């Protein structure tokens, strides 16, 4: 019996809107995000569970998570 | 007014991102709030709650005073009114009387609502006019560089309290309840999903609904009080400083010391002002 395929996610960051507050990176439950200079970057996309917490807590409308 | 949809179950369980673009004036973004300010998070919760109510955009009016929080109506595509300091409730009262079918949401800050507009605040609660008052409480006057507000906790540093504030604080929920608001609730920017449901309940309520929404001002309140980083400030004040009603029921009085309770704290029914006014008009006209 094969395991069900892991659902994959795609994180879109709007670099024009991100102010680099770091809230998404600090509150990410699986540490997918990390600060890269003044804006946030994706480091471990495989670990993303699609919980949307980064999107919900982003004050700047800058990050969204879509099913891949 | 458009028909009201049934309360939506939590949309993010579907794990698709919410599309805010239809509610925003996109040309105005990025907004003026500092990096890490909670006002953006509260705005997003408000937009999701409004979407859940199923109301038409033209049936909603956002009224605000002056302050960081009061910049909110500039970014949203509803009927909006940006008024003078502390008098947002006076304008909202007039607007509601002129157009009773509008859903009026007042966005105001802690200084705007409780200090400069304190008089308007208690009398708006007393009249029980059908409106939602959202008090964004960041413990400080953010826009004018961090003076003490009526909610600055004792011992905390601000521009006008360099050695720590000695003044006792106002509890927004207690004042609103005592003044006669028929729905009183509290939420935080950290618990944004819970906040969305609280705002939904407040918008659907018939009568004055007052929400005390805790968020953070990292630029002044955080920096003065030596909190490094935006997320830490959110954790200290919002995550660790508040408990839900279910948690509060299991805690002793000593454990609850210094903690604020989130959720709908008070709900009652009273005659609504606009309806009473219409009855009065009919009576005076001899109908």
CSV table of C-alpha atoms in Angstrom, one decimal:
chain,number,residue,atom,x,y,z
A,1,UNK,CA,0.0,0.0,0.0
A,2,UNK,CA,1.5,3.3,-1.1
A,3,UNK,CA,1.3,6.4,1.1
A,4,UNK,CA,-1.0,9.2,-0.1
A,5,UNK,CA,1.0,11.8,-2.1
A,6,UNK,CA,2.2,14.7,0.1
A,7,UNK,CA,0.4,17.8,-0.7
A,8,UNK,CA,2.7,20.5,-2.1
A,9,UNK,CA,2.6,24.2,-1.6
A,10,UNK,CA,3.9,27.3,-3.3
A,11,UNK,CA,4.7,30.5,-1.3
A,12,UNK,CA,4.4,33.8,-3.1
A,13,UNK,CA,6.1,36.8,-1.6
A,14,UNK,CA,5.3,40.3,-2.9
A,15,UNK,CA,8.7,42.0,-2.6
A,16,UNK,CA,7.2,45.4,-3.1
A,17,UNK,CA,4.9,45.1,-0.1
A,18,UNK,CA,7.1,43.1,2.3
A,19,UNK,CA,8.5,45.4,5.0
A,20,UNK,CA,10.6,42.7,6.7
A,21,UNK,CA,9.0,42.7,10.1
A,22,UNK,CA,9.7,39.0,10.5
A,23,UNK,CA,6.4,38.0,12.0
A,24,UNK,CA,5.8,35.3,9.4
A,25,UNK,CA,9.2,33.7,9.9
A,26,UNK,CA,9.0,33.8,13.8
A,27,UNK,CA,5.6,32.3,14.0
A,28,UNK,CA,5.9,29.6,11.2
A,29,UNK,CA,5.3,26.3,13.0
A,30,UNK,CA,7.7,24.4,10.7
A,31,UNK,CA,10.4,27.0,10.1
A,32,UNK,CA,9.8,27.3,6.4
A,33,UNK,CA,10.6,31.0,6.3
A,34,UNK,CA,13.7,32.9,7.2
A,35,UNK,CA,14.7,36.5,6.9
A,36,UNK,CA,17.0,37.2,4.0
A,37,UNK,CA,18.3,40.7,4.4
A,38,UNK,CA,15.4,43.2,4.6
A,39,UNK,CA,12.7,40.9,3.2
A,40,UNK,CA,11.6,37.3,4.0
A,41,UNK,CA,12.7,34.3,2.0
A,42,UNK,CA,11.6,30.7,1.7
A,43,UNK,CA,14.2,28.1,2.8
A,44,UNK,CA,12.4,24.8,3.5
A,45,UNK,CA,9.5,24.7,1.1
A,46,UNK,CA,9.2,20.9,1.5
A,47,UNK,CA,8.3,21.3,5.2
A,48,UNK,CA,5.3,23.6,4.4
A,49,UNK,CA,2.0,22.2,5.6
A,50,UNK,CA,-0.1,25.0,4.1
A,51,UNK,CA,-1.5,26.1,7.4
A,52,UNK,CA,-1.7,29.7,6.1
A,53,UNK,CA,-0.6,31.2,9.4
A,54,UNK,CA,2.1,33.4,7.6
A,55,UNK,CA,-0.6,34.8,5.3
A,56,UNK,CA,-3.1,35.4,8.2
A,57,UNK,CA,-0.5,37.2,10.3
A,58,UNK,CA,1.2,39.2,7.6
A,59,UNK,CA,0.3,42.9,8.3
A,60,UNK,CA,1.4,44.0,4.8
A,61,UNK,CA,-0.6,41.7,2.4
A,62,UNK,CA,2.8,40.5,1.2
A,63,UNK,CA,2.7,36.7,1.5
A,64,UNK,CA,0.3,34.0,0.2
A,65,UNK,CA,0.3,30.2,0.1
A,66,UNK,CA,-1.2,28.4,-2.8
A,67,UNK,CA,-1.6,24.7,-3.5
A,68,UNK,CA,1.2,23.8,-6.0
B,1,UNK,CA,-29.6,45.9,2.3
B,2,UNK,CA,-28.5,42.6,0.9
B,3,UNK,CA,-29.5,39.4,2.5
B,4,UNK,CA,-27.2,38.1,5.2
B,5,UNK,CA,-25.4,34.9,4.5
B,6,UNK,CA,-25.3,32.1,7.1
B,7,UNK,CA,-22.3,32.2,9.4
B,8,UNK,CA,-19.4,30.8,7.3
B,9,UNK,CA,-17.3,28.0,8.8
B,10,UNK,CA,-13.7,28.8,9.0
B,11,UNK,CA,-12.5,29.4,5.5
B,12,UNK,CA,-8.8,28.7,6.0
B,13,UNK,CA,-9.6,25.1,6.7
B,14,UNK,CA,-10.0,24.8,3.0
B,15,UNK,CA,-6.3,25.9,2.8
B,16,UNK,CA,-6.7,28.3,0.0
B,17,UNK,CA,-5.6,31.9,0.4
B,18,UNK,CA,-8.2,34.5,1.0
B,19,UNK,CA,-8.4,37.1,-1.9
B,20,UNK,CA,-8.3,40.5,-0.3
B,21,UNK,CA,-8.0,42.4,-3.6
B,22,UNK,CA,-11.7,43.1,-4.1
B,23,UNK,CA,-11.9,44.9,-0.8
B,24,UNK,CA,-8.7,47.0,-1.1
B,25,UNK,CA,-7.7,50.2,-2.9
B,26,UNK,CA,-4.6,48.5,-4.2
B,27,UNK,CA,-3.0,51.8,-5.5
B,28,UNK,CA,-2.7,52.9,-1.9
B,29,UNK,CA,-0.6,50.0,-0.8
B,30,UNK,CA,1.9,49.6,0.8
B,31,UNK,CA,0.3,51.2,3.8
B,32,UNK,CA,1.9,53.7,6.2
B,33,UNK,CA,2.1,51.4,9.2
B,34,UNK,CA,5.5,50.5,10.5
B,35,UNK,CA,7.1,47.1,10.0
B,36,UNK,CA,5.5,44.8,12.6
B,37,UNK,CA,2.5,46.9,13.5
B,38,UNK,CA,-0.5,44.8,14.2
B,39,UNK,CA,-3.0,47.1,12.5
B,40,UNK,CA,-2.6,45.3,9.2
B,41,UNK,CA,-3.4,42.0,10.8
B,42,UNK,CA,-6.5,43.4,12.4
B,43,UNK,CA,-7.5,44.9,9.0
B,44,UNK,CA,-7.2,41.5,7.3
B,45,UNK,CA,-9.3,39.9,10.0
B,46,UNK,CA,-12.0,42.6,9.5
B,47,UNK,CA,-12.0,42.1,5.7
B,48,UNK,CA,-12.5,38.3,6.2
B,49,UNK,CA,-15.2,38.9,8.7
B,50,UNK,CA,-17.0,41.3,6.4
B,51,UNK,CA,-16.7,38.8,3.6
B,52,UNK,CA,-18.3,36.1,5.8
B,53,UNK,CA,-21.3,38.4,6.6
B,54,UNK,CA,-22.1,38.5,2.8
B,55,UNK,CA,-22.9,42.2,3.0
B,56,UNK,CA,-22.6,44.3,-0.1
B,57,UNK,CA,-19.6,46.7,-0.2
B,58,UNK,CA,-21.9,49.7,-0.7
B,59,UNK,CA,-23.9,48.8,2.4
B,60,UNK,CA,-20.9,49.3,4.7
B,61,UNK,CA,-19.4,52.5,6.0
B,62,UNK,CA,-16.1,52.7,7.8
B,63,UNK,CA,-15.7,55.8,10.0
B,64,UNK,CA,-12.4,56.7,11.7
B,65,UNK,CA,-10.9,59.5,13.7
B,66,UNK,CA,-7.2,60.4,13.8
B,67,UNK,CA,-4.3,58.1,14.7
B,68,UNK,CA,-2.5,55.2,13.2
B,69,UNK,CA,-5.5,52.9,13.4
B,70,UNK,CA,-7.7,55.6,11.9
B,71,UNK,CA,-5.7,55.4,8.6
B,72,UNK,CA,-7.5,52.1,7.9
B,73,UNK,CA,-10.4,53.5,5.8
B,74,UNK,CA,-7.9,54.9,3.3
B,75,UNK,CA,-7.0,51.4,2.2
B,76,UNK,CA,-10.4,49.8,1.9
B,77,UNK,CA,-13.0,50.0,-0.9
B,78,UNK,CA,-16.2,50.7,1.2
B,79,UNK,CA,-17.9,54.0,2.0
B,80,UNK,CA,-15.3,55.6,4.2
B,81,UNK,CA,-15.1,58.7,6.4
B,82,UNK,CA,-11.9,60.0,7.9
B,83,UNK,CA,-12.9,62.6,10.5
B,84,UNK,CA,-11.4,64.7,13.4
B,85,UNK,CA,-9.6,63.5,16.5
B,86,UNK,CA,-11.9,61.7,18.9
B,87,UNK,CA,-15.1,62.6,17.1
B,88,UNK,CA,-15.4,59.6,14.9
B,89,UNK,CA,-18.4,58.4,16.9
B,90,UNK,CA,-20.2,61.8,16.6
B,91,UNK,CA,-19.8,61.6,12.8
B,92,UNK,CA,-20.9,57.9,12.8
B,93,UNK,CA,-24.0,58.8,14.9
B,94,UNK,CA,-25.0,61.4,12.3
B,95,UNK,CA,-24.3,59.1,9.4
B,96,UNK,CA,-26.3,56.3,11.0
B,97,UNK,CA,-29.3,58.6,11.6
B,98,UNK,CA,-29.2,59.9,8.1
B,99,UNK,CA,-28.8,56.5,6.5
B,100,UNK,CA,-30.1,53.9,9.0
B,101,UNK,CA,-29.7,51.0,6.6
B,102,UNK,CA,-25.9,51.4,6.4
B,103,UNK,CA,-23.8,49.0,8.5
B,104,UNK,CA,-21.5,51.5,10.3
B,105,UNK,CA,-18.1,50.3,11.6
B,106,UNK,CA,-16.1,52.8,13.6
B,107,UNK,CA,-12.4,52.2,13.7
B,108,UNK,CA,-10.6,54.1,16.4
B,109,UNK,CA,-7.5,53.9,18.6
B,110,UNK,CA,-7.1,53.7,22.3
B,111,UNK,CA,-6.2,57.4,22.6
B,112,UNK,CA,-8.8,58.4,20.1
B,113,UNK,CA,-11.7,56.5,21.7
B,114,UNK,CA,-10.9,56.7,25.4
B,115,UNK,CA,-9.0,59.9,26.0
B,116,UNK,CA,-9.9,62.5,23.4
B,117,UNK,CA,-13.2,61.0,22.4
B,118,UNK,CA,-14.0,59.5,25.8
B,119,UNK,CA,-17.2,61.6,26.2
B,120,UNK,CA,-18.5,60.5,22.8
B,121,UNK,CA,-17.5,56.9,23.5
B,122,UNK,CA,-19.6,56.5,26.7
B,123,UNK,CA,-22.6,58.3,25.1
B,124,UNK,CA,-22.5,56.2,22.0
B,125,UNK,CA,-22.6,53.1,24.2
B,126,UNK,CA,-25.5,54.6,26.2
B,127,UNK,CA,-27.6,55.2,23.1
B,128,UNK,CA,-27.2,51.7,21.8
B,129,UNK,CA,-27.2,52.7,18.1
B,130,UNK,CA,-26.6,49.8,15.7
B,131,UNK,CA,-22.9,50.2,15.0
B,132,UNK,CA,-19.6,48.3,15.6
B,133,UNK,CA,-16.9,50.2,17.5
B,134,UNK,CA,-13.4,48.6,17.0
B,135,UNK,CA,-10.9,50.1,19.5
B,136,UNK,CA,-7.3,49.2,18.3
B,137,UNK,CA,-5.5,49.2,21.6
B,138,UNK,CA,-1.7,49.5,21.2
B,139,UNK,CA,-1.2,51.1,24.7
B,140,UNK,CA,0.3,54.3,23.3
B,141,UNK,CA,-0.3,57.3,21.0
B,142,UNK,CA,1.7,55.9,18.1
B,143,UNK,CA,1.2,58.6,15.4
B,144,UNK,CA,2.5,61.4,17.6
B,145,UNK,CA,5.6,59.5,18.8
B,146,UNK,CA,4.5,57.5,21.7
B,147,UNK,CA,2.8,59.6,24.5
B,148,UNK,CA,0.9,57.8,27.3
B,149,UNK,CA,-2.6,56.9,26.5
B,150,UNK,CA,-5.3,55.8,29.0
B,151,UNK,CA,-4.4,52.2,28.4
B,152,UNK,CA,-0.6,52.4,29.0
B,153,UNK,CA,0.0,49.8,31.7
B,154,UNK,CA,1.5,51.0,35.0
B,155,UNK,CA,5.3,51.0,35.1
B,156,UNK,CA,5.6,51.1,31.3
B,157,UNK,CA,7.7,53.8,29.6
B,158,UNK,CA,6.4,56.3,27.1
B,159,UNK,CA,7.4,59.7,25.8
B,160,UNK,CA,5.4,61.4,28.5
B,161,UNK,CA,6.3,58.9,31.2
B,162,UNK,CA,10.1,58.5,31.1
B,163,UNK,CA,10.3,56.8,34.5
B,164,UNK,CA,7.3,54.6,34.0
B,165,UNK,CA,3.6,55.4,34.0
B,166,UNK,CA,2.0,55.7,37.4
B,167,UNK,CA,-1.6,56.1,36.2
B,168,UNK,CA,-4.1,53.3,36.6
B,169,UNK,CA,-5.5,52.1,33.3
B,170,UNK,CA,-8.9,52.0,31.6
B,171,UNK,CA,-10.4,48.7,30.8
B,172,UNK,CA,-12.2,49.3,27.5
B,173,UNK,CA,-14.6,46.4,28.0
B,174,UNK,CA,-15.5,47.4,31.5
B,175,UNK,CA,-16.3,51.0,30.5
B,176,UNK,CA,-18.3,49.9,27.5
B,177,UNK,CA,-20.3,47.4,29.6
B,178,UNK,CA,-21.0,50.0,32.3
B,179,UNK,CA,-21.9,52.6,29.8
B,180,UNK,CA,-24.5,50.3,28.2
B,181,UNK,CA,-23.0,48.7,25.1
B,182,UNK,CA,-25.0,45.6,24.3
B,183,UNK,CA,-22.1,43.5,23.0
B,184,UNK,CA,-18.6,43.7,24.4
B,185,UNK,CA,-15.7,41.6,23.2
B,186,UNK,CA,-11.9,41.4,23.1
B,187,UNK,CA,-9.5,40.0,20.6
B,188,UNK,CA,-5.9,40.3,19.7
B,189,UNK,CA,-3.9,40.6,16.5
B,190,UNK,CA,-1.9,37.4,17.4
B,191,UNK,CA,-5.1,35.3,17.6
B,192,UNK,CA,-6.3,36.5,14.2
B,193,UNK,CA,-8.6,33.6,13.4
B,194,UNK,CA,-10.4,34.0,16.7
B,195,UNK,CA,-10.6,37.8,16.1
B,196,UNK,CA,-12.3,37.2,12.8
B,197,UNK,CA,-15.1,35.3,14.5
B,198,UNK,CA,-15.4,38.0,17.2
B,199,UNK,CA,-15.6,40.8,14.6
B,200,UNK,CA,-18.2,38.7,12.7
B,201,UNK,CA,-20.4,38.4,15.9
B,202,UNK,CA,-20.0,42.2,16.5
B,203,UNK,CA,-21.0,43.1,13.0
B,204,UNK,CA,-24.1,40.8,13.1
B,205,UNK,CA,-25.2,42.2,16.5
B,206,UNK,CA,-28.1,44.6,16.5
B,207,UNK,CA,-27.0,47.4,18.8
B,208,UNK,CA,-23.7,49.0,19.9
B,209,UNK,CA,-20.9,46.4,19.8
B,210,UNK,CA,-17.5,47.4,21.3
B,211,UNK,CA,-14.4,45.4,20.6
B,212,UNK,CA,-11.1,46.0,22.5
B,213,UNK,CA,-8.5,44.7,20.0
B,214,UNK,CA,-5.0,44.4,21.5
B,215,UNK,CA,-2.1,44.9,19.0
B,216,UNK,CA,1.4,46.1,19.2
B,217,UNK,CA,3.4,49.3,18.5
B,218,UNK,CA,7.0,48.0,18.1
B,219,UNK,CA,8.3,51.4,17.0
B,220,UNK,CA,7.5,53.3,20.2
B,221,UNK,CA,6.0,51.0,22.9
B,222,UNK,CA,8.3,48.1,22.0
B,223,UNK,CA,11.5,50.2,21.7
B,224,UNK,CA,10.9,52.3,24.8
B,225,UNK,CA,10.2,49.2,26.9
B,226,UNK,CA,13.3,47.3,25.6
B,227,UNK,CA,11.4,44.6,23.7
B,228,UNK,CA,13.5,43.4,20.8
B,229,UNK,CA,11.5,42.5,17.8
B,230,UNK,CA,7.9,42.7,16.7
B,231,UNK,CA,7.1,39.0,17.3
B,232,UNK,CA,8.4,39.2,20.9
B,233,UNK,CA,6.1,42.1,21.7
B,234,UNK,CA,3.2,40.1,20.2
B,235,UNK,CA,4.1,37.1,22.3
B,236,UNK,CA,4.4,39.0,25.6
B,237,UNK,CA,1.3,41.2,25.4
B,238,UNK,CA,-1.1,39.2,23.2
B,239,UNK,CA,-0.1,35.5,23.5
B,240,UNK,CA,1.0,35.3,27.1
B,241,UNK,CA,-1.1,38.2,28.4
B,242,UNK,CA,-4.5,36.9,27.4
B,243,UNK,CA,-6.5,33.8,27.9
B,244,UNK,CA,-9.6,32.5,26.1
B,245,UNK,CA,-12.9,32.1,28.0
B,246,UNK,CA,-12.6,28.4,28.0
B,247,UNK,CA,-9.1,28.6,29.6
B,248,UNK,CA,-10.3,31.3,32.0
B,249,UNK,CA,-13.1,29.1,33.3
B,250,UNK,CA,-10.5,26.5,34.5
B,251,UNK,CA,-8.2,29.0,36.1
B,252,UNK,CA,-8.2,30.3,39.7
B,253,UNK,CA,-8.4,34.0,40.6
B,254,UNK,CA,-4.7,34.2,41.4
B,255,UNK,CA,-3.8,32.6,38.0
B,256,UNK,CA,-6.0,35.1,36.2
B,257,UNK,CA,-4.2,38.0,37.9
B,258,UNK,CA,-2.8,40.3,35.1
B,259,UNK,CA,-4.4,38.4,32.3
B,260,UNK,CA,-7.1,39.6,30.0
B,261,UNK,CA,-9.9,37.4,28.7
B,262,UNK,CA,-10.6,37.2,25.0
B,263,UNK,CA,-13.9,36.5,23.3
B,264,UNK,CA,-17.4,37.9,23.6
B,265,UNK,CA,-17.6,39.0,27.2
B,266,UNK,CA,-21.0,40.5,27.5
B,267,UNK,CA,-24.1,40.3,25.3
B,268,UNK,CA,-27.6,41.7,26.1
B,269,UNK,CA,-30.7,43.0,24.3
B,270,UNK,CA,-32.0,46.6,24.5
B,271,UNK,CA,-34.1,48.8,22.2
B,272,UNK,CA,-32.0,50.1,19.3
B,273,UNK,CA,-31.8,53.9,18.9
B,274,UNK,CA,-32.7,54.2,15.2
B,275,UNK,CA,-35.8,52.0,15.6
B,276,UNK,CA,-37.0,54.0,18.6
B,277,UNK,CA,-36.4,57.2,16.6
B,278,UNK,CA,-38.6,55.9,13.8
B,279,UNK,CA,-41.3,55.1,16.2
B,280,UNK,CA,-41.1,58.6,17.7
B,281,UNK,CA,-41.3,60.1,14.2
B,282,UNK,CA,-44.4,58.0,13.4
B,283,UNK,CA,-46.0,59.1,16.7
B,284,UNK,CA,-45.3,62.8,16.2
B,285,UNK,CA,-46.7,62.6,12.7
B,286,UNK,CA,-49.9,61.1,14.1
B,287,UNK,CA,-49.6,57.8,12.1
